Structure formats: structure tokens, C-alpha cells
Coordinates of C-alpha atoms and ligand atoms in Angstrom, one line a residue:
X1303 CA -20.2 -9.2 -1.7
X1304 CA -18.4 -6.5 -2.7
X1305 CA -15.9 -4.4 -0.9
X1306 CA -16.9 -0.6 0.4
X1307 CA -13.7 1.2 0.3
X1308 CA -14.0 5.4 1.9
X1309 CA -11.3 8.0 0.6
X1310 CA -11.3 9.9 4.1
X1311 CA -9.0 12.8 5.1
X1312 CA -8.4 15.2 8.0
X1313 CA -7.7 18.3 5.3
X1314 CA -9.2 19.2 2.6
X1315 CA -7.9 19.7 -1.0
X1316 CA -5.9 16.3 -0.3
X1317 CA -6.5 15.0 -3.4
X1318 CA -10.1 12.6 -2.2
X1319 CA -11.7 13.2 -5.0
X1320 CA -9.0 12.9 -7.5
X1321 CA -8.4 9.5 -5.7
X1322 CA -11.6 8.3 -5.7
X1323 CA -13.0 8.8 -9.1
X1324 CA -9.3 7.9 -11.2
X1325 CA -9.2 4.7 -8.8
X1326 CA -12.6 4.0 -9.7
X1327 CA -12.5 4.3 -13.2
X1328 CA -9.1 2.0 -12.8
X1329 CA -11.0 -0.6 -11.3
X1330 CA -13.9 -0.7 -13.8
X1331 CA -10.8 -0.8 -16.8
X1332 CA -10.5 -4.1 -15.3
X1333 CA -13.5 -5.2 -15.6
X1334 CA -14.6 -5.3 -12.0
X1335 CA -18.5 -3.6 -11.6
X1336 CA -17.7 0.3 -9.7
X1337 CA -19.5 2.3 -8.1
X1338 CA -18.1 5.9 -7.0
X1339 CA -20.1 7.6 -4.6
X1340 CA -19.8 11.2 -3.5
X1341 CA -20.7 11.7 -0.1
X1342 CA -19.6 15.0 0.1
X1343 CA -21.9 18.1 -0.3
X1344 CA -19.2 19.9 -2.4
X1345 CA -20.6 17.5 -4.8
X1346 CA -16.9 17.0 -7.0
X1347 CA -17.5 14.2 -8.2
X1348 CA -19.9 15.0 -10.5
X1349 CA -16.7 17.3 -12.3
X1350 CA -14.3 14.6 -12.9
X1351 CA -16.1 11.0 -13.1
X1352 CA -17.2 11.2 -16.9
X1353 CA -21.0 11.8 -17.2
X1354 CA -22.6 11.5 -20.1
X1355 CA -24.3 14.3 -21.6
X1356 CA -27.4 16.0 -20.2
X1357 CA -27.1 13.3 -17.4
X1358 CA -29.7 14.3 -14.2
X1359 CA -28.2 15.9 -11.4
X1360 CA -29.6 13.7 -8.5
X1361 CA -28.1 11.8 -6.5
X1362 CA -27.6 10.8 -2.4
X1363 CA -29.0 14.0 -0.5
X1364 CA -32.5 13.3 -3.0
X1365 CA -32.3 9.5 -2.5
X1366 CA -31.9 10.6 1.6
X1367 CA -34.7 13.6 1.7
X1368 CA -37.5 10.9 -0.2
X1369 CA -37.4 12.3 -3.0
X1370 CA -35.5 9.7 -5.6
X1371 CA -35.6 6.0 -5.1
X1372 CA -31.9 4.3 -5.5
X1373 CA -32.3 3.2 -8.9
X1374 CA -33.0 6.6 -9.6
X1375 CA -29.6 8.5 -8.5
X1376 CA -27.3 5.2 -9.8
X1377 CA -26.8 6.9 -13.0
X1378 CA -24.2 5.9 -16.3
X1379 CA -20.6 7.1 -17.0
X1380 CA -18.7 7.3 -19.9
X1381 CA -17.3 3.4 -19.0
X1382 CA -19.5 0.5 -19.4
X1383 CA -18.8 -0.7 -15.8
X1384 CA -18.5 2.6 -13.7
X1385 CA -21.5 4.0 -12.1
X1386 CA -22.0 6.9 -9.8
X1387 CA -24.3 8.6 -7.4
X1388 CA -23.7 12.3 -7.0
X1389 CA -24.2 13.9 -4.1
X1390 CA -27.4 15.5 -5.4
X1391 CA -29.6 19.1 -5.3
X1392 CA -27.2 19.4 -2.2
X1393 CA -24.6 20.5 -3.6
X1394 CA -26.4 23.3 -5.8
X1395 CA -27.4 25.2 -1.9
X1396 CA -24.9 26.4 0.9
X1397 CA -26.5 25.8 3.9
X1398 CA -25.8 22.0 4.6
X1399 CA -27.6 21.1 7.8
X1400 CA -30.3 19.6 7.1
X1401 CA -28.3 17.0 4.7
X1402 CA -26.0 16.2 8.2
X1403 CA -29.1 16.2 10.2
X1404 CA -30.5 13.4 8.1
X1405 CA -27.4 11.2 8.3
X1406 CA -26.6 12.1 11.5
X1407 CA -30.2 10.6 12.9
X1408 CA -31.3 7.5 10.1
X1409 CA -29.5 4.8 8.8
X1410 CA -30.0 5.4 5.1
X1411 CA -26.2 5.8 4.4
X1412 CA -25.4 2.8 5.8
X1413 CA -28.1 1.2 4.3
X1414 CA -27.5 2.5 0.7
X1415 CA -23.7 1.6 1.0
X1416 CA -24.8 -2.0 1.9
X1417 CA -27.7 -1.9 -0.9
X1418 CA -24.4 -0.9 -3.2
X1419 CA -22.3 -3.6 -1.7
X1420 CA -25.0 -6.5 -3.1
X1421 CA -24.6 -5.0 -6.5
X1422 CA -21.0 -4.0 -7.1
X1423 CA -17.8 -6.0 -6.7
X1424 CA -16.4 -2.4 -5.3
X1425 CA -17.8 0.9 -4.0
X1426 CA -15.6 3.9 -3.9
X1427 CA -16.9 6.2 -1.5
X1428 CA -15.5 10.2 -1.4
X1429 CA -16.1 12.1 1.7
X1430 CA -15.9 15.1 2.8
X1431 CA -12.8 16.8 4.5
X1432 CA -12.3 16.0 8.6
X1433 CA -14.7 13.3 10.8
X1434 CA -17.7 14.5 11.4
X1435 CA -21.0 12.6 11.1
X1436 CA -21.0 12.3 7.3
X1437 CA -17.6 10.2 7.1
X1438 CA -17.9 8.9 9.8
X1439 CA -21.0 6.7 9.6
X1440 CA -19.2 5.9 6.1
X1441 CA -16.4 4.3 8.0
X1442 CA -19.4 2.4 10.4
X1443 CA -20.8 0.7 7.0
X1444 CA -17.0 0.4 5.0
X1445 CA -15.1 -2.4 4.9
X1446 CA -11.4 -0.9 4.0
X1447 CA -10.3 3.0 4.2
X1448 CA -7.4 4.7 2.4
X1449 CA -6.3 8.0 3.4
X1450 CA -4.7 10.4 1.0
X1451 CA -2.2 12.9 2.3
X1452 CA -1.0 16.0 0.8
X1453 CA 3.3 15.7 0.5
X1454 CA 3.5 18.8 2.5
X1455 CA 4.7 19.5 6.0
X1456 CA 1.4 20.6 7.0
X1457 CA 0.4 17.1 6.3
X1458 CA 2.2 16.1 8.9
X1459 CA 0.0 18.2 11.8
X1460 CA -3.0 16.4 11.0
X1461 CA -1.9 12.9 10.3
X1462 CA -2.7 11.6 14.0
X1463 CA -6.3 13.4 14.1
X1464 CA -7.3 10.7 10.9
X1465 CA -5.8 8.1 12.6
X1466 CA -6.9 8.4 16.0
X1467 CA -10.5 9.2 14.1
X1468 CA -9.8 5.5 12.4
X1469 CA -8.9 3.8 15.5
X1470 CA -12.2 5.2 17.4
X1471 CA -14.5 3.7 14.7
X1472 CA -12.6 0.3 14.8
X1473 CA -13.1 0.3 18.5
X1474 CA -16.4 -0.4 17.4
X1475 CA -16.1 -1.7 13.7
X1476 CA -13.2 -4.5 14.2
X1477 CA -13.9 -5.5 10.5
X1478 CA -12.4 -2.1 9.1
X1479 CA -9.2 -2.6 7.8
X1480 CA -7.0 0.3 6.5
X1481 CA -5.6 0.0 3.5
X1482 CA -2.4 3.0 3.9
X1483 CA -2.1 6.3 3.4
X1484 CA -1.3 7.5 -0.1
X1485 CA 0.8 10.2 -0.5
X1486 CA -0.2 12.4 -3.3
X1487 CA 1.0 15.5 -5.0
X1488 CA 4.4 14.0 -4.7
X1489 CA 7.2 15.8 -6.5
X1490 CA 10.3 14.2 -6.3
X1491 CA 13.4 16.9 -6.2
X1492 CA 11.6 19.1 -4.1
X1493 CA 13.3 19.1 -0.6
X1494 CA 10.4 20.0 1.4
X1495 CA 8.4 17.1 -0.2
X1496 CA 10.7 14.6 0.2
X1497 CA 11.0 15.4 3.6
X1498 CA 7.7 14.7 4.5
X1499 CA 7.5 11.4 2.7
X1500 CA 10.8 10.1 4.2
X1501 CA 9.3 11.3 8.0
X1502 CA 5.9 9.5 8.2
X1503 CA 7.8 6.6 6.7
X1504 CA 10.1 6.4 9.7
X1505 CA 7.2 7.7 12.3
X1506 CA 4.6 5.5 11.5
X1507 CA 4.1 1.7 11.5
X1508 CA 5.6 -0.1 8.8
X1509 CA 3.4 -0.5 6.0
X1510 CA 1.0 2.3 6.7
X1511 CA 2.2 4.5 4.4
X1512 CA 1.7 2.6 1.2
X1513 CA 5.1 2.3 -0.8
X1514 CA 2.8 3.7 -4.5
X1515 CA 3.1 7.5 -4.3
X1516 CA 1.0 9.9 -6.9
X1517 CA 2.6 12.6 -8.8
X1518 CA 2.1 16.4 -8.9
X1519 CA 1.0 15.9 -12.0
X1520 CA -0.9 18.9 -14.3
X1521 CA -3.3 16.3 -16.1
X1522 CA -5.2 15.6 -13.1
X1523 CA -6.4 18.5 -13.0
X1524 CA -6.3 19.1 -16.4
X1525 CA -8.8 16.1 -16.5
X1526 CA -11.1 17.6 -14.0
X1527 CA -11.6 20.8 -16.3
X1528 CA -12.0 18.2 -19.3
X1529 CA -14.8 16.5 -16.9
X1530 CA -12.8 13.1 -17.2
X1531 CA -10.5 10.2 -14.7
X1532 CA -7.4 11.4 -15.6
X1533 CA -6.4 7.4 -16.2
X1534 CA -9.0 7.2 -19.0
X1535 CA -7.9 10.4 -20.4
X1536 CA -4.4 10.7 -20.3
X1537 CA -3.7 7.1 -19.6
X1538 CA 0.0 7.6 -20.2
X1539 CA 0.7 9.7 -17.6
X1540 CA 2.5 8.8 -14.5
X1541 CA -0.1 9.8 -12.0
X1542 CA -2.7 7.8 -14.3
X1543 CA 0.1 5.1 -14.1
X1544 CA 0.1 5.1 -10.3
X1545 CA -3.9 4.9 -10.0
X1546 CA -4.1 2.5 -12.4
X1547 CA -0.7 0.3 -10.5
X1548 CA -2.8 1.0 -7.1
X1549 CA -6.2 0.2 -8.5
X1550 CA -4.1 -3.5 -9.4
X1551 CA -2.6 -3.4 -5.6
X1552 CA -6.0 -3.1 -4.1
X1553 CA -7.7 -5.3 -6.4
X1554 CA -5.1 -8.3 -5.3
X1555 CA -5.7 -7.4 -1.5
X1556 CA -9.6 -6.9 -1.9
X1557 CA -10.1 -10.7 -3.5
X1558 CA -8.0 -12.1 -1.0
Ligands
ATP2451 N1 -1.6 14.5 -7.8 C1 -2.1 15.8 -7.9 N2 -1.3 16.5 -8.8 C2 -1.5 17.7 -9.2 N3 -2.6 18.2 -8.8 C3 -3.6 17.7 -7.9 C4 -3.4 16.2 -7.7 N4 -4.3 16.1 -6.9 C5 -5.4 16.7 -6.6 N5 -4.9 17.4 -7.5 C6 -5.5 19.1 -7.6 O1 -5.7 19.5 -6.1 C7 -7.2 20.3 -5.6 C8 -7.7 19.5 -4.7 O2 -7.7 18.2 -5.3 P1 -9.9 17.2 -4.8 O3 -10.4 17.9 -5.4 O4 -9.2 16.3 -5.1 O5 -8.7 16.8 -3.1 P2 -10.1 17.3 -2.3 O6 -9.2 16.1 -0.9 O7 -11.4 15.8 -3.0 O8 -10.6 18.4 -1.8 P3 -11.9 18.3 -1.0 O9 -11.3 17.9 0.8 O10 -12.2 19.8 -1.0 O11 -13.3 17.8 -1.0 C9 -7.3 20.2 -7.2 O12 -7.6 20.8 -8.1 C10 -7.1 18.6 -7.9 O13 -7.2 18.7 -9.5
MG2452 MG1 -13.2 16.2 -2.4

């Protein structure tokens, strides 16, 4: 049975989707059967995952609404071992309340993730920012959680909230493992960034902040614009290599 890895953060725009698609592609490159699931109604995964041309756009929201079967919303990508479940039609609308209600009042998210875990080695779940019902339910169904933290002073304000939220979930779901806080958009030589990294490492329990950091890199944003994970498009880039190294580290942990 595979592992479900949730990518969560309190703050928006910290690199969750970038981390989800690049880690998923890096796992798939290692030959691990990987599914990346987008439960964020913003639906950004579809722009970065490397979909084949002319792909359907149905996804999780359409399964949730009973309009599509699970099989119909698991789509191939350019990588043989990487499949994707997009957010689906919810991302074409501005009112996401029906989507949130369906998740909050059914067990379908957990059922979908459970079914995905049966068929895959790793299921990477990209979530919306904050600890709303979608993220909470994702965590309750997950084995592992990774928290990207943009390396800037504002990150310090929101870190206690997300850690408290994860602790709350662990109170009822003890098997959830925090893989760590991942510093993203790291800029060596930027004093504010370096101070932030030093502060979180000093003030959080040893090992909670991963040693490995994701450097700030235009290759990541460019890859999104080109619709492909950077680990495939610019494999020599430092940020791509950091994601490949992170995938290696996590895959080793998951197989223990
Ligand atoms: N290491 C990085 N270097 C440079 N740009 C980055 C890096 N990581 C992410 N970005 C850029 O930052 C922006 C936000 O990233 P992303 O969409 O992955 O964040 P997010 O946490 O998923 O956002 P949201 O909370 O809205 O879902 C994007 O434009 C992305 O290309
Ligand atoms: Mg996102």
C-alpha cells in the first residue's frame, strides 16, 4: 500500500503547488507509481504538471458531484509513472461553496485517497492555503505531511498556527507524520531570508525544519508558464535538483 503525502501551509503562495508537482514528477522519475491530486479549488496543478495536449479537464470536484467516476478523473501525464487528478470544474467557477459543503458533509475525499493509495506507491495532495475543511479532511486521510515555508519574515507569523492545526489533527489521527517544514524561495545572501531560516531552526524542535532548502529560481516559475514540472524541463537547475534530492530523502523514509 502506498503513502499519502499532503502538502499544506497556513499562508498562500508559499510554493505548495510547485512542491507538489515537482516532488511528484521526481518520485515518478525514480520509478515510483505516483498520483498527484489537486484538492485546491484554485486548480493550479493543471498548469504545472505536464498534461498531454487535448486532455480532459474533469477532476476531483466532478467525482465529488457524482458526474464522473474515479477512473475518468485519473489522467495520464507526459511521464509514464505520473498520473494526475485535477481539481476539475470547480476551478472554472468563483463560488466554491458547494464544493466545500460536499467535502465537509461526506467521506468522499477520504474514500478517494484510500482508493488511490491502493493503486499507487505515493499520492501527493496539493491543498488550498489555510486549515479549512478541505485541508483538515486531507490531513485526516494522509500518512505524511510536508509544510512549505516561504523564507521571509512573514512566515514566522503563520508557522505556529499551522503547527497547532497539525497537532489538532494528530490528536485524533496519531499515525500522521510531519515530514518537516521545507524552506522555499531561499536566497543565499539575502539578510532577511537568512535571518528567517536561522530563527525557525533555532526556535523549532531539532529536525522539524528540513536541512534541505529550495532555492529561489526563475526556472520554477518559467516551468509553470510552460506547463511542465521544472524537474523535467530544467533538470540541471539548483531548485530542480533540490526537489529531486528531497524526493530521494522522502522515498527512503517512506520505505522504512
Ligand atoms: N523556489 C521558488 N523560486 C521562485 N519562484 C517560486 C518558487 N516556488 C514557487 N515560486 C513561485 O511562487 C508563486 C507561488 O507558488 P505556488 O503557486 O507553488 O504557491 P502555493 O503555495 O501553491 O500558492 P496557493 O496558496 O495560492 O495555492 C508561483 O508564481 C511560483 O512560480
Ligand atoms: Mg497552490
